[in-house]
């Protein structure tokens, strides 16, 4: 991507952040904590986090599932969007990431609406299905891209008609269109896309995004029946 384009994307992001997200609601403190803890800076942007908040509020979602917590930055936006009796269940493989996330979520006063589960997400999802967990209203898939196909299968079992399934990072700088790409993450998002396409219970679309962090995009699907 040309550097000039990236610079414009960054400035436009900043323009809308300043216009639409008050400094007091930005959760910047968590990004600072994450940086100091040397977590990878692959959190959603603040505008994307707010987009999740708007979707969750707009659907009156109360039971949220997040796959891939990192330092809890996206989790903060999801947690803010639900009522006091709502819950964000968030799944994270790395104990260190989870520990930082816990700290950030507690600092924001959201501890009592978070259920953070440490371990491979596929195992936690299998356990949830086994114990007949109640359906989630909104699902945010954002962990290892190679496992998106597997996560989709579990998520369908944890959904009800009307559940929204949001899968982050499916464009990857445009690499998604390269069917011969060796990266298992690219293969994962391609396979995920094929599965969504073939699944009669889902109606879906994809949107490309540009942002301060670069060129990517997401798939959003609604469970029909
Ligand atoms: N949602 C976060 C970013 C998540 S980054 C935000 O926007 O703020 C992806 C996270 O998925 C990383 O923390 C990584 O450790 C975690 N992850 C990778 N493989 C995983 C797995 N198999 N199960 C659960 N989490 C996993
Ligand atoms: C990566 C993961 C993410 O969830 C993201 O938003 C951006 C990048 C990555 O693994 O590179
Ligand atoms: Mg992501």
Short mmCIF file of C-alpha atoms and ligand atoms in Angstrom, two decimals:
data_model
loop_
_atom_site.label_atom_id
_atom_site.label_comp_id
_atom_site.label_asym_id
_atom_site.label_seq_id
_atom_site.Cartn_x
_atom_site.Cartn_y
_atom_site.Cartn_z
CA UNK A 1 0.00 0.00 0.00
CA UNK A 2 1.44 3.45 -0.88
CA UNK A 3 2.68 5.34 2.17
CA UNK A 4 0.68 8.47 1.20
CA UNK A 5 -2.54 6.47 1.29
CA UNK A 6 -1.70 5.11 4.74
CA UNK A 7 -1.02 8.62 5.98
CA UNK A 8 -4.44 9.79 4.80
CA UNK A 9 -6.16 6.79 6.42
CA UNK A 10 -4.39 7.60 9.68
CA UNK A 11 -5.39 11.25 9.57
CA UNK A 12 -9.00 10.46 8.68
CA UNK A 13 -9.13 7.95 11.56
CA UNK A 14 -7.82 10.66 13.89
CA UNK A 15 -10.39 13.14 12.58
CA UNK A 16 -13.28 10.79 13.37
CA UNK A 17 -11.83 9.71 16.70
CA UNK A 18 -11.66 13.36 17.75
CA UNK A 19 -15.16 14.04 16.44
CA UNK A 20 -16.97 10.95 17.71
CA UNK A 21 -15.19 9.47 20.74
CA UNK A 22 -14.74 11.62 23.81
CA UNK A 23 -11.29 11.31 25.42
CA UNK A 24 -12.94 9.99 28.59
CA UNK A 25 -14.46 7.04 26.73
CA UNK A 26 -11.41 5.94 24.73
CA UNK A 27 -9.83 3.32 27.03
CA UNK A 28 -6.40 4.70 26.11
CA UNK A 29 -5.09 3.64 29.53
CA UNK A 30 -5.40 -0.02 28.49
CA UNK A 31 -3.33 0.50 25.34
CA UNK A 32 -0.63 2.05 27.52
CA UNK A 33 -0.71 -0.89 29.93
CA UNK A 34 -0.52 -3.31 26.97
CA UNK A 35 2.42 -1.44 25.48
CA UNK A 36 4.33 -1.53 28.77
CA UNK A 37 3.59 -5.25 29.08
CA UNK A 38 4.97 -5.70 25.55
CA UNK A 39 1.81 -7.22 24.15
CA UNK A 40 1.60 -7.14 20.33
CA UNK A 41 -0.20 -3.96 19.19
CA UNK A 42 -2.88 -5.85 17.27
CA UNK A 43 -5.90 -4.61 19.21
CA UNK A 44 -8.85 -3.18 17.30
CA UNK A 45 -8.63 0.58 16.78
CA UNK A 46 -10.80 2.84 18.95
CA UNK A 47 -13.18 3.44 16.01
CA UNK A 48 -13.46 -0.30 15.46
CA UNK A 49 -14.00 -0.86 19.18
CA UNK A 50 -16.76 1.72 19.12
CA UNK A 51 -18.22 -0.02 16.08
CA UNK A 52 -18.49 -3.19 18.18
CA UNK A 53 -20.12 -1.14 20.95
CA UNK A 54 -22.68 0.29 18.52
CA UNK A 55 -23.49 -3.16 17.11
CA UNK A 56 -23.91 -4.68 20.56
CA UNK A 57 -26.09 -1.82 21.81
CA UNK A 58 -28.10 -1.75 18.58
CA UNK A 59 -28.95 -5.43 18.90
CA UNK A 60 -29.56 -5.21 22.68
CA UNK A 61 -27.09 -8.06 23.05
CA UNK A 62 -26.48 -9.25 26.61
CA UNK A 63 -24.48 -12.44 26.17
CA UNK A 64 -21.27 -11.81 24.26
CA UNK A 65 -18.59 -14.30 23.25
CA UNK A 66 -15.13 -13.07 22.29
CA UNK A 67 -12.46 -15.43 20.94
CA UNK A 68 -9.03 -13.82 21.41
CA UNK A 69 -8.74 -11.40 24.35
CA UNK A 70 -5.17 -10.12 24.14
CA UNK A 71 -5.02 -7.24 26.67
CA UNK A 72 -8.79 -6.83 26.75
CA UNK A 73 -9.00 -3.66 24.65
CA UNK A 74 -11.84 -4.91 22.42
CA UNK A 75 -13.32 -6.60 25.51
CA UNK A 76 -13.63 -3.17 27.17
CA UNK A 77 -15.76 -1.85 24.27
CA UNK A 78 -17.94 -4.97 24.33
CA UNK A 79 -18.32 -4.82 28.12
CA UNK A 80 -19.37 -1.19 28.07
CA UNK A 81 -22.14 -1.95 25.60
CA UNK A 82 -24.02 -4.48 27.75
CA UNK A 83 -26.33 -3.97 30.73
CA UNK A 84 -25.32 -4.85 34.31
CA UNK A 85 -26.76 -8.34 34.02
CA UNK A 86 -24.94 -9.02 30.76
CA UNK A 87 -21.76 -11.03 30.34
CA UNK A 88 -18.75 -11.03 28.05
CA UNK A 89 -17.14 -14.43 27.94
CA UNK A 90 -13.68 -13.96 26.48
CA UNK A 91 -11.26 -16.75 25.55
CA UNK A 92 -7.48 -16.40 25.61
CA UNK A 93 -4.66 -18.89 25.15
CA UNK A 94 -1.80 -16.93 26.73
CA UNK A 95 -1.88 -16.58 30.53
CA UNK A 96 0.20 -13.41 30.32
CA UNK A 97 -2.26 -11.76 27.93
CA UNK A 98 -5.14 -12.86 30.14
CA UNK A 99 -3.52 -11.44 33.24
CA UNK A 100 -3.07 -8.03 31.61
CA UNK A 101 -6.64 -8.15 30.30
CA UNK A 102 -7.95 -8.92 33.78
CA UNK A 103 -6.07 -5.93 35.14
CA UNK A 104 -7.48 -3.60 32.44
CA UNK A 105 -11.04 -4.85 32.83
CA UNK A 106 -10.91 -4.48 36.61
CA UNK A 107 -9.48 -0.97 36.29
CA UNK A 108 -12.46 -0.01 34.11
CA UNK A 109 -14.89 -1.42 36.69
CA UNK A 110 -16.11 -4.26 34.46
CA UNK A 111 -14.82 -7.24 36.48
CA UNK A 112 -18.32 -8.46 37.37
CA UNK A 113 -19.49 -8.69 33.76
CA UNK A 114 -16.46 -10.57 32.43
CA UNK A 115 -15.90 -14.33 32.28
CA UNK A 116 -12.30 -14.78 31.13
CA UNK A 117 -11.35 -18.34 30.23
CA UNK A 118 -7.70 -19.22 29.75
CA UNK A 119 -6.68 -22.02 27.37
CA UNK A 120 -7.03 -23.03 23.73
CA UNK A 121 -10.32 -21.51 22.55
CA UNK A 122 -11.35 -24.71 20.75
CA UNK A 123 -11.24 -26.62 24.06
CA UNK A 124 -13.25 -23.98 25.90
CA UNK A 125 -15.82 -23.86 23.08
CA UNK A 126 -16.15 -27.66 23.12
CA UNK A 127 -16.69 -27.56 26.89
CA UNK A 128 -19.35 -24.84 26.54
CA UNK A 129 -21.26 -26.92 23.99
CA UNK A 130 -20.95 -30.00 26.17
CA UNK A 131 -22.39 -28.21 29.18
CA UNK A 132 -25.24 -26.78 27.04
CA UNK A 133 -24.27 -23.15 27.62
CA UNK A 134 -27.01 -20.65 26.74
CA UNK A 135 -26.78 -19.15 23.24
CA UNK A 136 -24.75 -15.99 22.73
CA UNK A 137 -26.30 -12.88 21.16
CA UNK A 138 -23.08 -11.54 19.65
CA UNK A 139 -19.82 -13.34 18.82
CA UNK A 140 -16.51 -11.64 18.04
CA UNK A 141 -13.93 -13.98 16.48
CA UNK A 142 -10.43 -12.49 16.68
CA UNK A 143 -7.93 -15.21 17.73
CA UNK A 144 -5.59 -17.28 15.52
CA UNK A 145 -6.90 -16.95 11.97
CA UNK A 146 -5.92 -20.53 11.04
CA UNK A 147 -8.57 -21.80 13.47
CA UNK A 148 -11.44 -19.60 12.25
CA UNK A 149 -13.08 -22.56 10.43
CA UNK A 150 -13.12 -24.61 13.61
CA UNK A 151 -14.36 -21.66 15.66
CA UNK A 152 -17.23 -21.16 13.24
CA UNK A 153 -18.46 -24.72 13.76
CA UNK A 154 -18.52 -24.26 17.54
CA UNK A 155 -20.06 -20.79 17.31
CA UNK A 156 -22.98 -22.10 15.28
CA UNK A 157 -23.70 -24.52 18.12
CA UNK A 158 -23.61 -21.63 20.58
CA UNK A 159 -25.96 -19.40 18.56
CA UNK A 160 -29.68 -18.77 18.15
CA UNK A 161 -31.57 -17.22 15.22
CA UNK A 162 -30.53 -13.57 15.21
CA UNK A 163 -27.06 -14.07 16.70
CA UNK A 164 -24.45 -11.91 14.97
CA UNK A 165 -21.05 -13.45 14.21
CA UNK A 166 -18.29 -10.92 13.52
CA UNK A 167 -14.94 -12.25 12.25
CA UNK A 168 -12.04 -9.80 12.31
CA UNK A 169 -9.03 -9.60 9.97
CA UNK A 170 -10.27 -11.55 6.96
CA UNK A 171 -8.65 -9.29 4.32
CA UNK A 172 -5.05 -9.21 5.53
CA UNK A 173 -3.73 -6.55 3.15
CA UNK A 174 -5.63 -8.19 0.30
CA UNK A 175 -3.85 -11.53 0.66
CA UNK A 176 -7.22 -13.27 1.10
CA UNK A 177 -7.67 -13.47 -2.68
CA UNK A 178 -4.47 -15.51 -3.10
CA UNK A 179 -5.70 -19.10 -3.00
CA UNK A 180 -2.15 -20.45 -3.24
CA UNK A 181 -0.85 -18.47 -0.27
CA UNK A 182 1.23 -20.58 2.13
CA UNK A 183 0.34 -18.67 5.30
CA UNK A 184 -2.05 -20.88 7.33
CA UNK A 185 -3.77 -17.69 8.52
CA UNK A 186 -4.70 -16.82 4.94
CA UNK A 187 -5.83 -20.38 4.29
CA UNK A 188 -7.85 -20.16 7.51
CA UNK A 189 -9.78 -17.05 6.51
CA UNK A 190 -10.36 -18.44 2.99
CA UNK A 191 -11.72 -21.70 4.39
CA UNK A 192 -13.80 -19.73 6.89
CA UNK A 193 -15.27 -17.68 4.04
CA UNK A 194 -16.12 -20.85 2.09
CA UNK A 195 -17.82 -22.33 5.13
CA UNK A 196 -19.88 -19.21 5.75
CA UNK A 197 -20.84 -19.25 2.08
CA UNK A 198 -21.95 -22.89 2.20
CA UNK A 199 -23.82 -22.60 5.50
CA UNK A 200 -27.58 -22.26 4.94
CA UNK A 201 -28.07 -21.04 8.53
CA UNK A 202 -25.98 -17.92 7.82
CA UNK A 203 -26.47 -14.78 5.78
CA UNK A 204 -23.26 -12.77 5.58
CA UNK A 205 -21.33 -9.92 4.07
CA UNK A 206 -17.73 -8.68 4.13
CA UNK A 207 -16.41 -5.14 4.45
CA UNK A 208 -12.89 -3.96 3.75
CA UNK A 209 -11.47 -1.44 6.18
CA UNK A 210 -8.61 1.00 6.10
CA UNK A 211 -7.35 2.54 9.28
CA UNK A 212 -4.34 3.86 11.09
CA UNK A 213 -3.34 0.21 11.45
CA UNK A 214 -3.60 -0.59 7.72
CA UNK A 215 -5.77 -2.44 5.27
CA UNK A 216 -7.94 -5.28 6.53
CA UNK A 217 -11.63 -6.12 6.91
CA UNK A 218 -14.26 -8.28 8.50
CA UNK A 219 -17.07 -10.69 7.78
CA UNK A 220 -20.35 -10.20 9.61
CA UNK A 221 -22.99 -12.92 9.53
CA UNK A 222 -26.43 -13.30 11.03
CA UNK A 223 -27.80 -16.68 12.10
CA UNK A 224 -31.08 -17.22 10.25
CA UNK A 225 -32.44 -20.40 11.77
N1 LIG B 1 -9.44 -8.93 20.47
C1 LIG B 1 -8.18 -8.29 20.82
C2 LIG B 1 -7.04 -8.74 19.94
C3 LIG B 1 -6.83 -10.23 19.92
S1 LIG B 1 -5.26 -10.67 19.25
C4 LIG B 1 -8.36 -6.77 20.66
O1 LIG B 1 -8.82 -6.36 19.59
O2 LIG B 1 -8.03 -6.03 21.59
C5 LIG B 1 -5.42 -12.40 19.18
C6 LIG B 1 -5.34 -13.10 20.54
O3 LIG B 1 -5.72 -14.46 20.32
C7 LIG B 1 -3.93 -13.13 21.16
O4 LIG B 1 -3.96 -12.65 22.47
C8 LIG B 1 -3.58 -14.60 21.15
O5 LIG B 1 -2.80 -15.01 22.25
C9 LIG B 1 -4.94 -15.26 21.18
N2 LIG B 1 -4.94 -16.63 20.67
C10 LIG B 1 -4.16 -17.18 19.71
N3 LIG B 1 -4.44 -18.47 19.55
C11 LIG B 1 -5.43 -18.76 20.42
C12 LIG B 1 -6.14 -19.94 20.76
N4 LIG B 1 -5.89 -21.09 20.15
N5 LIG B 1 -7.09 -19.88 21.71
C13 LIG B 1 -7.36 -18.71 22.34
N6 LIG B 1 -6.72 -17.56 22.07
C14 LIG B 1 -5.76 -17.58 21.14
C1 LIG B 2 -3.23 -9.88 13.76
C2 LIG B 2 -4.27 -10.29 14.58
C3 LIG B 2 -5.33 -9.46 14.83
O1 LIG B 2 -6.38 -9.84 15.59
C4 LIG B 2 -5.36 -8.19 14.27
O2 LIG B 2 -6.42 -7.40 14.54
C5 LIG B 2 -4.34 -7.77 13.46
C6 LIG B 2 -3.26 -8.62 13.22
C7 LIG B 2 -2.10 -10.77 13.49
O3 LIG B 2 -2.07 -11.89 14.01
O4 LIG B 2 -1.21 -10.36 12.78
MG1 LIG B 3 -8.19 -8.49 15.11
#
